[in-house]
Amino acid sequence: STPAARTQFVPRYVNLLREAGINVVDTATMIHSLRGKYEVELFPQGGTHWNDIGGALAATAIAEEINRQANQTLALPFTFTYTISGVTSGVDRELADLINVFFPPTAYLTPKVKFQHSASCLDHPSSKLNVAVVGSSFTHLPAEILARDNCLSALNTYFYLNLSRHGGQPYRRLQTNLVEKDLNSLRDAKILILEENESFAGTHSYIDALRELLAKQQ
């Protein structure tokens, strides 16, 4: 998004949502506010999404809000450390790979995060919670971390609502081209997270489609 959008549109949009009684975790503003705070930027030079530090910070903010609303610890907290190294794969080199050349420009540094868990997820009640995330490509990294490292193991991500469903351990695509019967479980979610990319906030059709789905009688 543009600097003007970050300083004007996003704060206004977030305030309107909160005035309407909608709980908001503004991870976009949080990530942008941390520019220059780490040895590497949270948007990798060759990528279009947050790097692993950005994903860990976003997941932490979401987990804290889940626990605040529940007034109990549903998403188990973690801490993390990181090391800086060369580019390997994943979000750190998305743009570089799009160039489709023999030697893509990957001469930059990226972080590798290691998580420390506060408790074992094995057989923890949180691992069985029906958690759903609906959103864009920015959902995948924090959703994977929430499922694996915050012990929300049963989490499912609905990519643009009906394009595909992701989850599991390891986090992966589980289903494509979802129809209404595949989405009915969203009505039973104990935790439902709707993600909007700041660059098209309030304009994408999957938000209206989700609202219509949830409003229908089973």
mmCIF file of C-alpha atoms in Angstrom:
data_model
loop_
_atom_site.group_PDB
_atom_site.id
_atom_site.type_symbol
_atom_site.label_atom_id
_atom_site.label_comp_id
_atom_site.label_asym_id
_atom_site.label_seq_id
_atom_site.Cartn_x
_atom_site.Cartn_y
_atom_site.Cartn_z
ATOM 1 C CA SER A 1 0.000 0.000 0.000
ATOM 2 C CA THR A 2 1.024 3.630 -0.332
ATOM 3 C CA PRO A 3 2.302 5.746 2.578
ATOM 4 C CA ALA A 4 -0.909 7.788 2.345
ATOM 5 C CA ALA A 5 -3.019 4.649 2.673
ATOM 6 C CA ARG A 6 -1.060 3.542 5.726
ATOM 7 C CA THR A 7 -1.307 6.895 7.488
ATOM 8 C CA GLN A 8 -4.834 7.898 6.448
ATOM 9 C CA PHE A 9 -7.039 5.130 5.035
ATOM 10 C CA VAL A 10 -6.006 2.224 7.263
ATOM 11 C CA PRO A 11 -6.432 4.091 10.609
ATOM 12 C CA ARG A 12 -9.839 5.420 9.510
ATOM 13 C CA TYR A 13 -10.920 1.977 8.337
ATOM 14 C CA VAL A 14 -9.782 0.319 11.556
ATOM 15 C CA ASN A 15 -11.587 2.954 13.650
ATOM 16 C CA LEU A 16 -14.819 2.444 11.699
ATOM 17 C CA LEU A 17 -14.636 -1.315 12.266
ATOM 18 C CA ARG A 18 -14.045 -0.862 15.984
ATOM 19 C CA GLU A 19 -16.868 1.671 16.266
ATOM 20 C CA ALA A 20 -19.115 -0.988 14.687
ATOM 21 C CA GLY A 21 -18.131 -3.424 17.441
ATOM 22 C CA ILE A 22 -15.703 -5.476 15.350
ATOM 23 C CA ASN A 23 -12.505 -6.583 17.056
ATOM 24 C CA VAL A 24 -9.489 -5.698 14.918
ATOM 25 C CA VAL A 25 -5.834 -6.712 15.080
ATOM 26 C CA ASP A 26 -4.073 -4.196 12.840
ATOM 27 C CA THR A 27 -1.041 -6.261 11.922
ATOM 28 C CA ALA A 28 -0.327 -4.140 8.839
ATOM 29 C CA THR A 29 0.286 -0.996 10.882
ATOM 30 C CA MET A 30 2.223 -2.995 13.466
ATOM 31 C CA ILE A 31 4.586 -4.450 10.851
ATOM 32 C CA HIS A 32 5.115 -1.087 9.130
ATOM 33 C CA SER A 33 5.848 0.539 12.512
ATOM 34 C CA LEU A 34 8.753 -1.866 13.016
ATOM 35 C CA ARG A 35 10.597 -0.777 9.898
ATOM 36 C CA GLY A 36 14.273 -0.409 10.705
ATOM 37 C CA LYS A 37 13.973 -2.168 14.067
ATOM 38 C CA TYR A 38 15.556 -5.419 12.885
ATOM 39 C CA GLU A 39 18.713 -6.256 10.972
ATOM 40 C CA VAL A 40 16.524 -7.108 7.982
ATOM 41 C CA GLU A 41 13.253 -5.596 6.821
ATOM 42 C CA LEU A 42 10.110 -7.586 7.615
ATOM 43 C CA PHE A 43 9.243 -7.597 3.914
ATOM 44 C CA PRO A 44 12.115 -9.513 2.267
ATOM 45 C CA GLN A 45 13.793 -7.852 -0.672
ATOM 46 C CA GLY A 46 12.778 -10.676 -3.015
ATOM 47 C CA GLY A 47 9.334 -11.372 -1.561
ATOM 48 C CA THR A 48 5.831 -9.925 -1.451
ATOM 49 C CA HIS A 49 4.791 -11.161 2.002
ATOM 50 C CA TRP A 50 6.168 -10.861 5.539
ATOM 51 C CA ASN A 51 9.276 -12.833 6.354
ATOM 52 C CA ASP A 52 9.416 -15.283 9.273
ATOM 53 C CA ILE A 53 9.898 -12.562 11.885
ATOM 54 C CA GLY A 54 6.896 -10.671 10.534
ATOM 55 C CA GLY A 55 4.829 -13.840 10.568
ATOM 56 C CA ALA A 56 5.821 -14.623 14.148
ATOM 57 C CA LEU A 57 4.978 -11.093 15.304
ATOM 58 C CA ALA A 58 1.610 -11.165 13.517
ATOM 59 C CA ALA A 59 0.733 -14.573 14.967
ATOM 60 C CA THR A 60 1.685 -13.348 18.442
ATOM 61 C CA ALA A 61 -0.587 -10.306 18.127
ATOM 62 C CA ILE A 62 -3.488 -12.464 16.921
ATOM 63 C CA ALA A 63 -2.957 -15.034 19.689
ATOM 64 C CA GLU A 64 -2.886 -12.301 22.330
ATOM 65 C CA GLU A 65 -6.198 -10.907 21.040
ATOM 66 C CA ILE A 66 -7.780 -14.386 21.029
ATOM 67 C CA ASN A 67 -6.741 -14.887 24.648
ATOM 68 C CA ARG A 68 -7.902 -11.401 25.649
ATOM 69 C CA GLN A 69 -11.367 -11.956 24.211
ATOM 70 C CA ALA A 70 -11.649 -15.443 25.694
ATOM 71 C CA ASN A 71 -10.322 -14.257 29.060
ATOM 72 C CA GLN A 72 -8.251 -17.420 29.139
ATOM 73 C CA THR A 73 -5.278 -18.900 27.315
ATOM 74 C CA LEU A 74 -6.615 -20.630 24.214
ATOM 75 C CA ALA A 75 -3.671 -19.877 21.936
ATOM 76 C CA LEU A 76 -0.591 -20.991 23.854
ATOM 77 C CA PRO A 77 2.136 -18.326 23.794
ATOM 78 C CA PHE A 78 5.599 -18.847 22.398
ATOM 79 C CA THR A 79 8.861 -16.982 22.229
ATOM 80 C CA PHE A 80 11.234 -17.038 19.311
ATOM 81 C CA THR A 81 14.807 -16.420 18.335
ATOM 82 C CA TYR A 82 16.253 -15.993 14.885
ATOM 83 C CA THR A 83 19.448 -16.156 12.914
ATOM 84 C CA ILE A 84 20.323 -14.232 9.767
ATOM 85 C CA SER A 85 21.448 -16.173 6.713
ATOM 86 C CA GLY A 86 21.198 -16.280 2.955
ATOM 87 C CA VAL A 87 18.011 -16.878 0.989
ATOM 88 C CA THR A 88 16.771 -20.461 0.782
ATOM 89 C CA SER A 89 13.124 -20.814 -0.222
ATOM 90 C CA GLY A 90 9.536 -19.742 0.426
ATOM 91 C CA VAL A 91 8.358 -16.183 1.021
ATOM 92 C CA ASP A 92 11.940 -14.894 1.055
ATOM 93 C CA ARG A 93 12.312 -15.345 -2.709
ATOM 94 C CA GLU A 94 8.833 -15.125 -4.267
ATOM 95 C CA LEU A 95 9.649 -12.169 -6.522
ATOM 96 C CA ALA A 96 13.064 -13.524 -7.393
ATOM 97 C CA ASP A 97 11.537 -16.808 -8.551
ATOM 98 C CA LEU A 98 8.972 -15.006 -10.688
ATOM 99 C CA ILE A 99 11.771 -13.652 -12.864
ATOM 100 C CA ASN A 100 12.356 -17.214 -14.107
ATOM 101 C CA VAL A 101 16.068 -16.937 -14.810
ATOM 102 C CA PHE A 102 18.917 -19.361 -14.198
ATOM 103 C CA PHE A 103 20.521 -17.174 -11.526
ATOM 104 C CA PRO A 104 17.820 -15.123 -9.744
ATOM 105 C CA PRO A 105 18.998 -12.110 -7.697
ATOM 106 C CA THR A 106 19.061 -13.551 -4.183
ATOM 107 C CA ALA A 107 22.158 -11.852 -2.756
ATOM 108 C CA TYR A 108 20.410 -10.570 0.369
ATOM 109 C CA LEU A 109 19.918 -11.801 3.934
ATOM 110 C CA THR A 110 16.790 -13.242 5.524
ATOM 111 C CA PRO A 111 15.895 -14.445 9.034
ATOM 112 C CA LYS A 112 15.330 -18.040 10.078
ATOM 113 C CA VAL A 113 13.094 -18.256 13.140
ATOM 114 C CA LYS A 114 13.199 -20.889 15.865
ATOM 115 C CA PHE A 115 10.202 -21.135 18.193
ATOM 116 C CA GLN A 116 10.247 -21.958 21.895
ATOM 117 C CA HIS A 117 6.933 -23.278 23.182
ATOM 118 C CA SER A 118 5.451 -22.672 26.615
ATOM 119 C CA ALA A 119 3.901 -26.159 26.740
ATOM 120 C CA SER A 120 3.445 -29.247 24.617
ATOM 121 C CA CYS A 121 0.630 -29.113 22.078
ATOM 122 C CA LEU A 122 0.178 -32.873 22.291
ATOM 123 C CA ASP A 123 -3.306 -33.606 23.691
ATOM 124 C CA HIS A 124 -3.733 -29.973 24.756
ATOM 125 C CA PRO A 125 -7.427 -28.859 24.601
ATOM 126 C CA SER A 126 -6.507 -25.973 22.294
ATOM 127 C CA SER A 127 -5.364 -28.441 19.639
ATOM 128 C CA LYS A 128 -8.973 -29.549 19.125
ATOM 129 C CA LEU A 129 -10.558 -26.105 18.822
ATOM 130 C CA ASN A 130 -12.434 -25.448 15.577
ATOM 131 C CA VAL A 131 -10.536 -22.398 14.321
ATOM 132 C CA ALA A 132 -11.129 -20.893 10.884
ATOM 133 C CA VAL A 133 -9.224 -18.189 9.044
ATOM 134 C CA VAL A 134 -10.676 -16.607 5.907
ATOM 135 C CA GLY A 135 -8.499 -14.341 3.833
ATOM 136 C CA SER A 136 -5.855 -13.684 1.232
ATOM 137 C CA SER A 137 -2.320 -14.965 0.713
ATOM 138 C CA PHE A 138 -1.157 -13.021 3.772
ATOM 139 C CA THR A 139 -3.066 -15.485 5.974
ATOM 140 C CA HIS A 140 -0.860 -18.471 5.254
ATOM 141 C CA LEU A 141 2.284 -17.718 7.270
ATOM 142 C CA PRO A 142 0.579 -16.514 10.491
ATOM 143 C CA ALA A 143 -2.032 -19.280 10.157
ATOM 144 C CA GLU A 144 0.686 -21.908 9.883
ATOM 145 C CA ILE A 145 2.380 -20.488 12.987
ATOM 146 C CA LEU A 146 -0.907 -20.312 14.933
ATOM 147 C CA ALA A 147 -1.619 -23.951 14.091
ATOM 148 C CA ARG A 148 1.862 -25.289 14.769
ATOM 149 C CA ASP A 149 3.303 -23.034 17.466
ATOM 150 C CA ASN A 150 0.235 -21.625 19.273
ATOM 151 C CA CYS A 151 -1.261 -25.144 19.420
ATOM 152 C CA LEU A 152 -4.383 -24.291 17.385
ATOM 153 C CA SER A 153 -3.751 -27.526 15.504
ATOM 154 C CA ALA A 154 -7.258 -27.936 14.057
ATOM 155 C CA LEU A 155 -7.093 -24.540 12.325
ATOM 156 C CA ASN A 156 -8.261 -24.353 8.712
ATOM 157 C CA THR A 157 -7.509 -21.495 6.333
ATOM 158 C CA TYR A 158 -10.108 -20.740 3.650
ATOM 159 C CA PHE A 159 -8.164 -18.989 0.899
ATOM 160 C CA TYR A 160 -10.439 -16.266 -0.524
ATOM 161 C CA LEU A 161 -13.204 -18.290 1.161
ATOM 162 C CA ASN A 162 -13.716 -20.931 -1.516
ATOM 163 C CA LEU A 163 -10.596 -21.227 -3.686
ATOM 164 C CA SER A 164 -8.872 -23.696 -1.379
ATOM 165 C CA ARG A 165 -8.654 -24.930 2.209
ATOM 166 C CA HIS A 166 -5.313 -25.260 4.011
ATOM 167 C CA GLY A 167 -4.286 -26.734 7.348
ATOM 168 C CA GLY A 168 -2.850 -29.827 8.948
ATOM 169 C CA GLN A 169 0.604 -30.679 10.223
ATOM 170 C CA PRO A 170 2.567 -29.899 8.171
ATOM 171 C CA TYR A 171 0.467 -26.988 6.955
ATOM 172 C CA ARG A 172 -0.565 -27.625 3.351
ATOM 173 C CA ARG A 173 -3.375 -27.344 0.820
ATOM 174 C CA LEU A 174 -6.098 -29.847 1.694
ATOM 175 C CA GLN A 175 -8.901 -29.069 -0.762
ATOM 176 C CA THR A 176 -9.644 -26.877 -3.773
ATOM 177 C CA ASN A 177 -12.737 -25.345 -5.380
ATOM 178 C CA LEU A 178 -14.913 -25.435 -2.292
ATOM 179 C CA VAL A 179 -18.707 -25.431 -2.573
ATOM 180 C CA GLU A 180 -21.246 -24.393 0.065
ATOM 181 C CA LYS A 181 -21.343 -27.748 1.819
ATOM 182 C CA ASP A 182 -17.569 -27.523 2.266
ATOM 183 C CA LEU A 183 -17.993 -24.156 3.981
ATOM 184 C CA ASN A 184 -20.802 -25.040 6.382
ATOM 185 C CA SER A 185 -18.319 -25.835 9.153
ATOM 186 C CA LEU A 186 -17.486 -22.123 9.286
ATOM 187 C CA ARG A 187 -20.772 -21.611 11.113
ATOM 188 C CA ASP A 188 -19.541 -23.876 13.916
ATOM 189 C CA ALA A 189 -16.111 -22.293 14.298
ATOM 190 C CA LYS A 190 -15.260 -21.377 17.886
ATOM 191 C CA ILE A 191 -12.762 -18.835 16.600
ATOM 192 C CA LEU A 192 -13.267 -17.143 13.227
ATOM 193 C CA ILE A 193 -10.612 -14.786 11.889
ATOM 194 C CA LEU A 194 -11.291 -12.668 8.813
ATOM 195 C CA GLU A 195 -8.179 -11.224 7.181
ATOM 196 C CA GLU A 196 -8.211 -8.284 4.790
ATOM 197 C CA ASN A 197 -5.222 -7.086 2.833
ATOM 198 C CA GLU A 198 -4.804 -3.358 3.390
ATOM 199 C CA SER A 199 -4.412 -2.789 -0.353
ATOM 200 C CA PHE A 200 -8.022 -3.852 -1.057
ATOM 201 C CA ALA A 201 -9.687 -3.535 2.349
ATOM 202 C CA GLY A 202 -13.453 -3.402 2.207
ATOM 203 C CA THR A 203 -13.666 -4.180 -1.503
ATOM 204 C CA HIS A 204 -13.131 -7.908 -2.033
ATOM 205 C CA SER A 205 -16.131 -10.132 -2.770
ATOM 206 C CA TYR A 206 -15.133 -12.955 -0.385
ATOM 207 C CA ILE A 207 -16.102 -10.778 2.581
ATOM 208 C CA ASP A 208 -19.686 -10.344 1.348
ATOM 209 C CA ALA A 209 -19.817 -14.040 0.447
ATOM 210 C CA LEU A 210 -18.760 -14.990 3.979
ATOM 211 C CA ARG A 211 -21.367 -12.703 5.510
ATOM 212 C CA GLU A 212 -24.082 -14.228 3.309
ATOM 213 C CA LEU A 213 -22.954 -17.740 4.207
ATOM 214 C CA LEU A 214 -23.023 -17.079 7.941
ATOM 215 C CA ALA A 215 -26.442 -15.404 7.687
ATOM 216 C CA LYS A 216 -28.070 -18.435 6.046
ATOM 217 C CA GLN A 217 -30.108 -20.863 8.115
ATOM 218 C CA GLN A 218 -28.790 -24.408 8.060
#
